[in-house]
PDB file of C-alpha atoms in Angstrom:
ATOM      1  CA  UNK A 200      16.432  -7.187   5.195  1.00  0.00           C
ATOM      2  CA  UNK A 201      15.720  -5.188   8.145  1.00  0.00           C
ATOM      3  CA  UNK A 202      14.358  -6.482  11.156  1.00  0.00           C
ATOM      4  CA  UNK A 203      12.895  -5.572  14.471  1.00  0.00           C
ATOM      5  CA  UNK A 204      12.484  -7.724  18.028  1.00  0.00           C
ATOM      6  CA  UNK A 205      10.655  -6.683  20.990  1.00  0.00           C
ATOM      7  CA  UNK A 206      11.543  -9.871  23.423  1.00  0.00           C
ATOM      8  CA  UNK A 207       8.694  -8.713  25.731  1.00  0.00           C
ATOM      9  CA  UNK A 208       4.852  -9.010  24.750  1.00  0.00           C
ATOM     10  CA  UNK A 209       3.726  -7.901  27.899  1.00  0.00           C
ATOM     11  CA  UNK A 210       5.160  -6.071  31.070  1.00  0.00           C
ATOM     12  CA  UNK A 211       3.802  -5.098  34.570  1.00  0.00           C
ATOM     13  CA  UNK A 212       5.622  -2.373  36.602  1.00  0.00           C
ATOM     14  CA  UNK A 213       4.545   0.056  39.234  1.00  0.00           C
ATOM     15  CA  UNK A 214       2.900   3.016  39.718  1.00  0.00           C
ATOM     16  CA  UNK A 215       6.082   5.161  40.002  1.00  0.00           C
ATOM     17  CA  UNK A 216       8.427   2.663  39.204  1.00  0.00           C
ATOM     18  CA  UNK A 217      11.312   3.017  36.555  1.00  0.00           C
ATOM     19  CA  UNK A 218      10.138   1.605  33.449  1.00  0.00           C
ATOM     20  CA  UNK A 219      12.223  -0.302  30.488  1.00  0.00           C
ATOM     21  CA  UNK A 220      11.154  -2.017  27.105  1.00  0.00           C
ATOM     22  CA  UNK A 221      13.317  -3.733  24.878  1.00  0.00           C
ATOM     23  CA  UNK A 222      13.837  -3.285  20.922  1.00  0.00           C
ATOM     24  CA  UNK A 223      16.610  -5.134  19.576  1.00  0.00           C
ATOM     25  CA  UNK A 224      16.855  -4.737  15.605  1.00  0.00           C
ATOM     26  CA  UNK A 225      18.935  -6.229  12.537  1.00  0.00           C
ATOM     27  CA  UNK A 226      19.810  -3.786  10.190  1.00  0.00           C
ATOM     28  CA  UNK A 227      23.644  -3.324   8.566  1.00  0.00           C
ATOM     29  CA  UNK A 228      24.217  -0.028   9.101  1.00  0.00           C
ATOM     30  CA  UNK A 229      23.143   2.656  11.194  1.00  0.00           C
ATOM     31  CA  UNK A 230      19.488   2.532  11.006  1.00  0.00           C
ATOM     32  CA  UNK A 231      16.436   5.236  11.327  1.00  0.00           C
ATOM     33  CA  UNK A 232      14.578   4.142  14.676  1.00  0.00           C
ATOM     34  CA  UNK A 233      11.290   4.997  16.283  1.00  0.00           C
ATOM     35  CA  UNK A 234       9.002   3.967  19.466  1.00  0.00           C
ATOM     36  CA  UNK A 235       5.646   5.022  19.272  1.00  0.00           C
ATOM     37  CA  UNK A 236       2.768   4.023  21.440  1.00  0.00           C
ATOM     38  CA  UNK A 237      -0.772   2.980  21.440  1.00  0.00           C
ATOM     39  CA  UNK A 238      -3.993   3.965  24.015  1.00  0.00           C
ATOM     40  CA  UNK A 239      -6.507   1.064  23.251  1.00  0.00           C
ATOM     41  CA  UNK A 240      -8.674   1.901  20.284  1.00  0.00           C
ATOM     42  CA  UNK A 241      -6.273   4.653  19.093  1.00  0.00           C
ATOM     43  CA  UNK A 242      -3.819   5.424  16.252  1.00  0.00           C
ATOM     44  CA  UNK A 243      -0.397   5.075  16.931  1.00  0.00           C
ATOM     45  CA  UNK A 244       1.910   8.190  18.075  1.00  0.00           C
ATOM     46  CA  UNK A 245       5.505   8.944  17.611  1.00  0.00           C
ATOM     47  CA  UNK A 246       7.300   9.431  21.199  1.00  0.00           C
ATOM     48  CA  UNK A 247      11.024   9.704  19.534  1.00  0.00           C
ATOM     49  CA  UNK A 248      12.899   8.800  16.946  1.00  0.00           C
ATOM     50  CA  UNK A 249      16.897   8.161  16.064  1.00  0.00           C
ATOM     51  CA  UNK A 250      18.144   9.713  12.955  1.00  0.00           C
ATOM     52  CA  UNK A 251      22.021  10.760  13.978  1.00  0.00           C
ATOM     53  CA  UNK A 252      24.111  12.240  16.313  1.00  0.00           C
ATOM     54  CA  UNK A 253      23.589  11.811  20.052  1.00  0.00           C
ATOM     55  CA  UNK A 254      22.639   8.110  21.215  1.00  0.00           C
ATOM     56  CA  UNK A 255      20.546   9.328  24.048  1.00  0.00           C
ATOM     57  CA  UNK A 256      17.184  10.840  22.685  1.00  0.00           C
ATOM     58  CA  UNK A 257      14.712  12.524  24.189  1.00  0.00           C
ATOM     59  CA  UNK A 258      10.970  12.592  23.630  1.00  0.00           C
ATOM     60  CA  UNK A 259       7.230  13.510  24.539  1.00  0.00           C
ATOM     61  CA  UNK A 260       5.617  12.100  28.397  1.00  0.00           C
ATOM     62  CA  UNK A 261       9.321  12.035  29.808  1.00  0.00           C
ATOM     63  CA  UNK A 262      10.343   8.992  27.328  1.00  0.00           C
ATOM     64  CA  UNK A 263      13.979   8.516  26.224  1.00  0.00           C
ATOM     65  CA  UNK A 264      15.681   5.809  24.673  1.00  0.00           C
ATOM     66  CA  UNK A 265      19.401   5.256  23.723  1.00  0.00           C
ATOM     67  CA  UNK A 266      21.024   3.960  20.527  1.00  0.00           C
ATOM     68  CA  UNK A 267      23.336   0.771  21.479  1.00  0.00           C
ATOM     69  CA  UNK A 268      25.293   0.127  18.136  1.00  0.00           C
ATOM     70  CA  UNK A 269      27.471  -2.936  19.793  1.00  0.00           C
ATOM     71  CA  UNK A 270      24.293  -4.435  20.925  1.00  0.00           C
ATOM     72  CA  UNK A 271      21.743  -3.445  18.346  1.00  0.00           C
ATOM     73  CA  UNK A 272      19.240  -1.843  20.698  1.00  0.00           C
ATOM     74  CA  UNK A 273      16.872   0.994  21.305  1.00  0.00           C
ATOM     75  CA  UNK A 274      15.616   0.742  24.367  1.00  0.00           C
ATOM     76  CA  UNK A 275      13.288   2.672  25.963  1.00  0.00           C
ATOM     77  CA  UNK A 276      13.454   4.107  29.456  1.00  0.00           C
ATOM     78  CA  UNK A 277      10.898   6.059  31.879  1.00  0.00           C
ATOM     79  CA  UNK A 278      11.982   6.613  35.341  1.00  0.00           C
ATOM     80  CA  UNK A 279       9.126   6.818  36.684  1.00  0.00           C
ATOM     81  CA  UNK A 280       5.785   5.266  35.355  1.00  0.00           C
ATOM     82  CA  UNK A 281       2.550   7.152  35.307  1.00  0.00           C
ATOM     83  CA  UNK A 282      -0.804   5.282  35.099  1.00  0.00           C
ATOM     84  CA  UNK A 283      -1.576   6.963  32.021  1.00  0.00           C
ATOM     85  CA  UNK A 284       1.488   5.305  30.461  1.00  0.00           C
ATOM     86  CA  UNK A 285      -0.335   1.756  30.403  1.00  0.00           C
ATOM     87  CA  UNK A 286      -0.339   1.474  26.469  1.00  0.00           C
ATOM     88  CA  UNK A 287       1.398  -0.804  23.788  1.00  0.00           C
ATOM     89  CA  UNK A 288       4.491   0.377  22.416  1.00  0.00           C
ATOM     90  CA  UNK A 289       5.839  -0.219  19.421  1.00  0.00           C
ATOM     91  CA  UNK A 290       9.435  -0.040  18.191  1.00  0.00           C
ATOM     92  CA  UNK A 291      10.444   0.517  14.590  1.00  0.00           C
ATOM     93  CA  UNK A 292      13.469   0.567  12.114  1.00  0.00           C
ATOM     94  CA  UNK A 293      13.199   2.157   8.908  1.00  0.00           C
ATOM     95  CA  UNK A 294      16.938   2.934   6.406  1.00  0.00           C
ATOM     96  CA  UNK A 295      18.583   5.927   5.331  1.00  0.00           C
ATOM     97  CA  UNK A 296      18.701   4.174   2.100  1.00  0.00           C
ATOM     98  CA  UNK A 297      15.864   6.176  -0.042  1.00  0.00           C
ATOM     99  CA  UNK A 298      15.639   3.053  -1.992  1.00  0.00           C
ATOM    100  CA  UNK A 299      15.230   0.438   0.747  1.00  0.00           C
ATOM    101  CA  UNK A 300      11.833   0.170   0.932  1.00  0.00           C
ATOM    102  CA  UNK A 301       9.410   1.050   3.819  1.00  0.00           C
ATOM    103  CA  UNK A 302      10.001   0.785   7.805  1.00  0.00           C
ATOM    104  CA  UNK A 303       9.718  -2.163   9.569  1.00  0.00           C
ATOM    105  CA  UNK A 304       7.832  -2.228  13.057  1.00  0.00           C
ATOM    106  CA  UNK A 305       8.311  -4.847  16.152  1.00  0.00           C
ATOM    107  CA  UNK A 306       5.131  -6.627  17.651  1.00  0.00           C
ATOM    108  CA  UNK A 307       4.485  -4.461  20.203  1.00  0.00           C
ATOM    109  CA  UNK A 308       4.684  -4.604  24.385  1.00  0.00           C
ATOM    110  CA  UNK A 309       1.786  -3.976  26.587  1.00  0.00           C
ATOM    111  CA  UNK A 310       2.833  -2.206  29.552  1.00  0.00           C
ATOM    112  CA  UNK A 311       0.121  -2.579  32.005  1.00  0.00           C
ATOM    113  CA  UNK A 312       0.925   0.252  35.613  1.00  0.00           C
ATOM    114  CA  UNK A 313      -0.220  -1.604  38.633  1.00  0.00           C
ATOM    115  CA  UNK A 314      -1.681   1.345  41.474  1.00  0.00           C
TER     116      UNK A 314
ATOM    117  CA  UNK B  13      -3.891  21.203  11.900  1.00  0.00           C
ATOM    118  CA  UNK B  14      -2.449  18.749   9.595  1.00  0.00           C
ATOM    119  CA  UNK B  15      -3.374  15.278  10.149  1.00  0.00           C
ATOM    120  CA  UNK B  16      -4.949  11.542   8.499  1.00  0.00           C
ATOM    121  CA  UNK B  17      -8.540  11.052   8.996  1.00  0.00           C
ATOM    122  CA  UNK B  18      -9.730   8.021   8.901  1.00  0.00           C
ATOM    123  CA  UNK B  19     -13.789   6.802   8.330  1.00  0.00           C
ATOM    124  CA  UNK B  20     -15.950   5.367   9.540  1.00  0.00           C
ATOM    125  CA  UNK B  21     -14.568   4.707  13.141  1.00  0.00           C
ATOM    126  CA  UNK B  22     -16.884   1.492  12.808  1.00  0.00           C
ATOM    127  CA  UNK B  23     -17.910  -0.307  10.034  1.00  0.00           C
ATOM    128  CA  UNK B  24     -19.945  -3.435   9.912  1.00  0.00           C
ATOM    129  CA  UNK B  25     -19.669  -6.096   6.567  1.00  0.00           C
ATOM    130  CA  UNK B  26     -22.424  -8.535   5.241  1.00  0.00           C
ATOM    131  CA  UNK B  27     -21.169 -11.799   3.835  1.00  0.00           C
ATOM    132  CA  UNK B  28     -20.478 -11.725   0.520  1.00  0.00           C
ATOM    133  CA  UNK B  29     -20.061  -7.911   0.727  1.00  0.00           C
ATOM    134  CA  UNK B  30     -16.871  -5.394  -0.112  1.00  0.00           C
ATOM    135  CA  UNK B  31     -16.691  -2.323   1.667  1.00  0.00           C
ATOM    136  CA  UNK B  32     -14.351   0.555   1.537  1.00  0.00           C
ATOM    137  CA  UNK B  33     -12.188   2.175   4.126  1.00  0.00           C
ATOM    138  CA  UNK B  34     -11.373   5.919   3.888  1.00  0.00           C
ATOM    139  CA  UNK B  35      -8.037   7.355   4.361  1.00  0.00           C
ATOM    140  CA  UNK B  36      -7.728  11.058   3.727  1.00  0.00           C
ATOM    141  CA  UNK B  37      -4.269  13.259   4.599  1.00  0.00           C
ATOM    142  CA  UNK B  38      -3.767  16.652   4.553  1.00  0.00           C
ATOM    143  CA  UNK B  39       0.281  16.776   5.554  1.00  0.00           C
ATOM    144  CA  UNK B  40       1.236  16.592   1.765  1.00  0.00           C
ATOM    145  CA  UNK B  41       2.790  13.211   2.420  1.00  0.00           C
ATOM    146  CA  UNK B  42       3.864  11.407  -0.659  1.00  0.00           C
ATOM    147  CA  UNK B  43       3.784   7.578   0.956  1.00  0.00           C
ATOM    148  CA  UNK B  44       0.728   6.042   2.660  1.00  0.00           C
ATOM    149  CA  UNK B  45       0.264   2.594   4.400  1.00  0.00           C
ATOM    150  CA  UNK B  46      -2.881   0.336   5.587  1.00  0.00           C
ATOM    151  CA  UNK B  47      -1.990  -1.711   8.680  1.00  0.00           C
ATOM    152  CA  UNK B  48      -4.504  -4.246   9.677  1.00  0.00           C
ATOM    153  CA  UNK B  49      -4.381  -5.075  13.695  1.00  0.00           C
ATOM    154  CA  UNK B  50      -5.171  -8.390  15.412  1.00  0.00           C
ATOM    155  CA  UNK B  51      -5.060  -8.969  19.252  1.00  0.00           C
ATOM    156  CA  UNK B  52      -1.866  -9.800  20.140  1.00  0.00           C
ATOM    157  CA  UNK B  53      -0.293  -9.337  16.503  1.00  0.00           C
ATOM    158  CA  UNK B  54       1.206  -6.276  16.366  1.00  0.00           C
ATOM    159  CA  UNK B  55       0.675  -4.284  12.899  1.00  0.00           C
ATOM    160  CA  UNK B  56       0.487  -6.299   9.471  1.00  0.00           C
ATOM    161  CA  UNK B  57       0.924  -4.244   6.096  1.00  0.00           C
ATOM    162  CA  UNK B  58      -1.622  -4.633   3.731  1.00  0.00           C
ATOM    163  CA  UNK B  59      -0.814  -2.177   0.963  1.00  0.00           C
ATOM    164  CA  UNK B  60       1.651   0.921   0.619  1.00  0.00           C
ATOM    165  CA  UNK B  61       2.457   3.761  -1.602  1.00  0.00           C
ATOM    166  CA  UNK B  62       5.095   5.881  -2.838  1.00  0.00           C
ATOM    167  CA  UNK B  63       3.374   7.540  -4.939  1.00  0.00           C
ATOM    168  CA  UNK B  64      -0.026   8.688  -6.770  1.00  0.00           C
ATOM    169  CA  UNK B  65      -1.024   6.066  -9.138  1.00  0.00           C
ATOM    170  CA  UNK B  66       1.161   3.612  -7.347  1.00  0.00           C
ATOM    171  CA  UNK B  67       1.197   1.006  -4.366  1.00  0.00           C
ATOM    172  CA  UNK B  68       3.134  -2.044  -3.597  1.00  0.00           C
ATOM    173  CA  UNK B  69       1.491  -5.440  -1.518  1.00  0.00           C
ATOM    174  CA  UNK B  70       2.509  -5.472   1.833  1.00  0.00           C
ATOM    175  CA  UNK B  71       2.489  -9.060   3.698  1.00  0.00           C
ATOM    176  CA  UNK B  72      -1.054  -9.587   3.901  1.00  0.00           C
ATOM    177  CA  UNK B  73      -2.804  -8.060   0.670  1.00  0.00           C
ATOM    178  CA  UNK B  74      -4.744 -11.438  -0.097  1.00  0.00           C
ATOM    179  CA  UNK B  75      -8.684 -10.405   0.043  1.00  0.00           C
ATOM    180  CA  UNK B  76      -8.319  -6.542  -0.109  1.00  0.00           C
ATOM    181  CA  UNK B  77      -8.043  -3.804  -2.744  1.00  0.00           C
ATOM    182  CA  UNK B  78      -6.721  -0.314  -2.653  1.00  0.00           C
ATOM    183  CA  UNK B  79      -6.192   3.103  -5.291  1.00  0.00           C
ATOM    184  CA  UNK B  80      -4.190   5.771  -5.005  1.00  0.00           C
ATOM    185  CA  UNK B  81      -5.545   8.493  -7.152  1.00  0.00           C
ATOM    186  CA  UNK B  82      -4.631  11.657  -5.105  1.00  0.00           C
ATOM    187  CA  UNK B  83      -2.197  12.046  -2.981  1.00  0.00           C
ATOM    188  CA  UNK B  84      -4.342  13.345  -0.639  1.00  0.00           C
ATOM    189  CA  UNK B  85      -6.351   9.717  -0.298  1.00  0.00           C
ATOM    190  CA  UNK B  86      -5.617   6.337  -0.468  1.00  0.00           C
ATOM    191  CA  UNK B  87      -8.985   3.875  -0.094  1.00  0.00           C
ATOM    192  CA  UNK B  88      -8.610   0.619   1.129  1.00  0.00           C
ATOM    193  CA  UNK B  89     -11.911  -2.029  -0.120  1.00  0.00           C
ATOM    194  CA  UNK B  90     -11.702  -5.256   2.011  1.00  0.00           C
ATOM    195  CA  UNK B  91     -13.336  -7.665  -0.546  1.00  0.00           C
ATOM    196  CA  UNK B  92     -15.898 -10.774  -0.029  1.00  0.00           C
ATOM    197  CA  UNK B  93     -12.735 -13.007  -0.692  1.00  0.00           C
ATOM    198  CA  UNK B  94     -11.138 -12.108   2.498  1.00  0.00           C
ATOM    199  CA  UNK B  95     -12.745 -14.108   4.834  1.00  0.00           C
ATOM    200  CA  UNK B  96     -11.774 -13.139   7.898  1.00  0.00           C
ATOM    201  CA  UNK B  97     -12.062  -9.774   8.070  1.00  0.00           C
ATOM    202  CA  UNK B  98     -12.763  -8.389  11.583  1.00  0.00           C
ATOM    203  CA  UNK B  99      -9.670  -6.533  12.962  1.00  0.00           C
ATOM    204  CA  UNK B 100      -8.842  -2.586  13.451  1.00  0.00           C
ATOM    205  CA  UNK B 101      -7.826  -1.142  10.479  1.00  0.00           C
ATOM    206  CA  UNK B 102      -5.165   1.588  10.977  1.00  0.00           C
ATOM    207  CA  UNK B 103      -4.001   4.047   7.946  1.00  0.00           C
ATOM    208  CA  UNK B 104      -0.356   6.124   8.146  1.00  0.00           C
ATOM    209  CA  UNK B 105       1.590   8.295   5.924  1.00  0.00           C
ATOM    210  CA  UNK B 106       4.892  10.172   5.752  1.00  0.00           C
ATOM    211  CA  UNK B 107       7.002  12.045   3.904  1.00  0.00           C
ATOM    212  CA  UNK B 108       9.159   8.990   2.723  1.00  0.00           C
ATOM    213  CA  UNK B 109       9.676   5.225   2.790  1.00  0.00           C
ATOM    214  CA  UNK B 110      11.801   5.516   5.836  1.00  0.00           C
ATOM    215  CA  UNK B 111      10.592   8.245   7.669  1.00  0.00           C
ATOM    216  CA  UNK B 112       8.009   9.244  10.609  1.00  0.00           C
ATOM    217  CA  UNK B 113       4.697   7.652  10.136  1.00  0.00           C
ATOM    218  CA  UNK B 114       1.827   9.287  11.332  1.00  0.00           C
ATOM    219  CA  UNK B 115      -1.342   7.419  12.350  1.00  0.00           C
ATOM    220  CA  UNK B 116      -5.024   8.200  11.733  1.00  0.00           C
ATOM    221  CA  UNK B 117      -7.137   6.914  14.627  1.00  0.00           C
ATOM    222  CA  UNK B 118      -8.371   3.515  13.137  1.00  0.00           C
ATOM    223  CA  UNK B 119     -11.211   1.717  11.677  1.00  0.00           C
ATOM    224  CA  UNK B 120     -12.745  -1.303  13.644  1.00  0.00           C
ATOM    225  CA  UNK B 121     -14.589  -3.531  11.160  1.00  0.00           C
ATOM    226  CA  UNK B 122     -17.169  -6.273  12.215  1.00  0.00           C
ATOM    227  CA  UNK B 123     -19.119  -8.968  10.358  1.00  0.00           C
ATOM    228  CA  UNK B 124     -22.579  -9.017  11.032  1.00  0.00           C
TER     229      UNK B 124
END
């Protein structure tokens, strides 16, 4: 079964500073992966996702994160933090495999931006 | 625009009382989820479907009910057997299984 860690519950960087949050996941072949993020008392929002091809993906607010295969990761990168980023992220791995059932999220990191 | 709407945004239970969560989407998704959200827990499924007329138990379905008689909606009734049911009650769908989810904004439910 598929399986996602997020090592970090909560984080404090910077105003500015580079930002990084950690998603390991278990999964036995290349897996579907997400990171979305939470503003307190809102839905969650997709800010990329890893279907194929190139390891380094971009997404929305100046996110990226880059598939690891050798080390199971998807970590995601900012390089520099905006207050507005202080939110809980979640990562997520979901199969290629129609018939493997539904995606599996991580437990979240708050990321609080210091001034 | 295409999105999940989700109501009421707050929603307050007697004891002993079931009330019903409303999840509607308009992004002709076939699958739809209910998350339930404690402090510091992350998101716990409740129920999912595939398909209309169809839904599976997620990890936490003890104490709550849900249809799925249109695609378009997917209701979620917390019952008087779950007991503790304040949390923030968040409803997704997407095209498949394994794909994108897509969030409505959340219920937060409170006993009085």
């Amino acid at each position: 079964a598929q399986s996602v860690t997020q090592p970090d519950i909560h984080i404090t960087v910077s105003e500015g500073a580079s930002l990084e949050l950690r998603c390991n996941y278990s999964y036995g072949a290349t897996p579907y992966l997400f990171w979305y993020v939470q503003s307190p008392g809102q839905g969650l929002q997709l800010l990329l996702k890893y279907f194929s091809g190139d390891t380094l993906v971009q997404g929305i607010k100046g996110f990226e994160a880059e598939f690891k295969r050798s080390q199971s990761s998807f970590n995601l990168r900012k390089p520099s933090v905006h207050w507005s980023d202080a939110a809980e992220y979640f990562c997520a791995v979901g199969s290629p495999n129609t018939n493997a059932g539904k995606s599996t999220f991580g437990d979240g990191t708050t990321l609080t931006v210091k001034p | 625009d295409g999105g999940i709407t989700q109501s009421p945004k707050y929603l307050f239970r007697k004891e002993g009382q079931n009330v019903t969560l409303s999840c509607e989407q308009n992004l002709n998704h076939d699958a739809m989820y209910w998350y339930r959200q404690d402090p510091g827990q992350g998101l716990r499924l409740i129920y999912y479907s595939q398909i209309v007329n169809d839904f599976q138990k997620g990890d936490i379905a003890e104490g709550y009910s849900v249809s799925r008689e249109k695609k378009e909606s997917f209701p979620l009734t917390v019952t008087s057997a779950q007991k503790n049911p304040t949390a923030f009650y968040l409803c997704a769908s997407s095209t498949g299984l394994q794909g994108t989810q897509h969030f409505g904004d959340g219920t937060r439910l409170s006993i009085l």
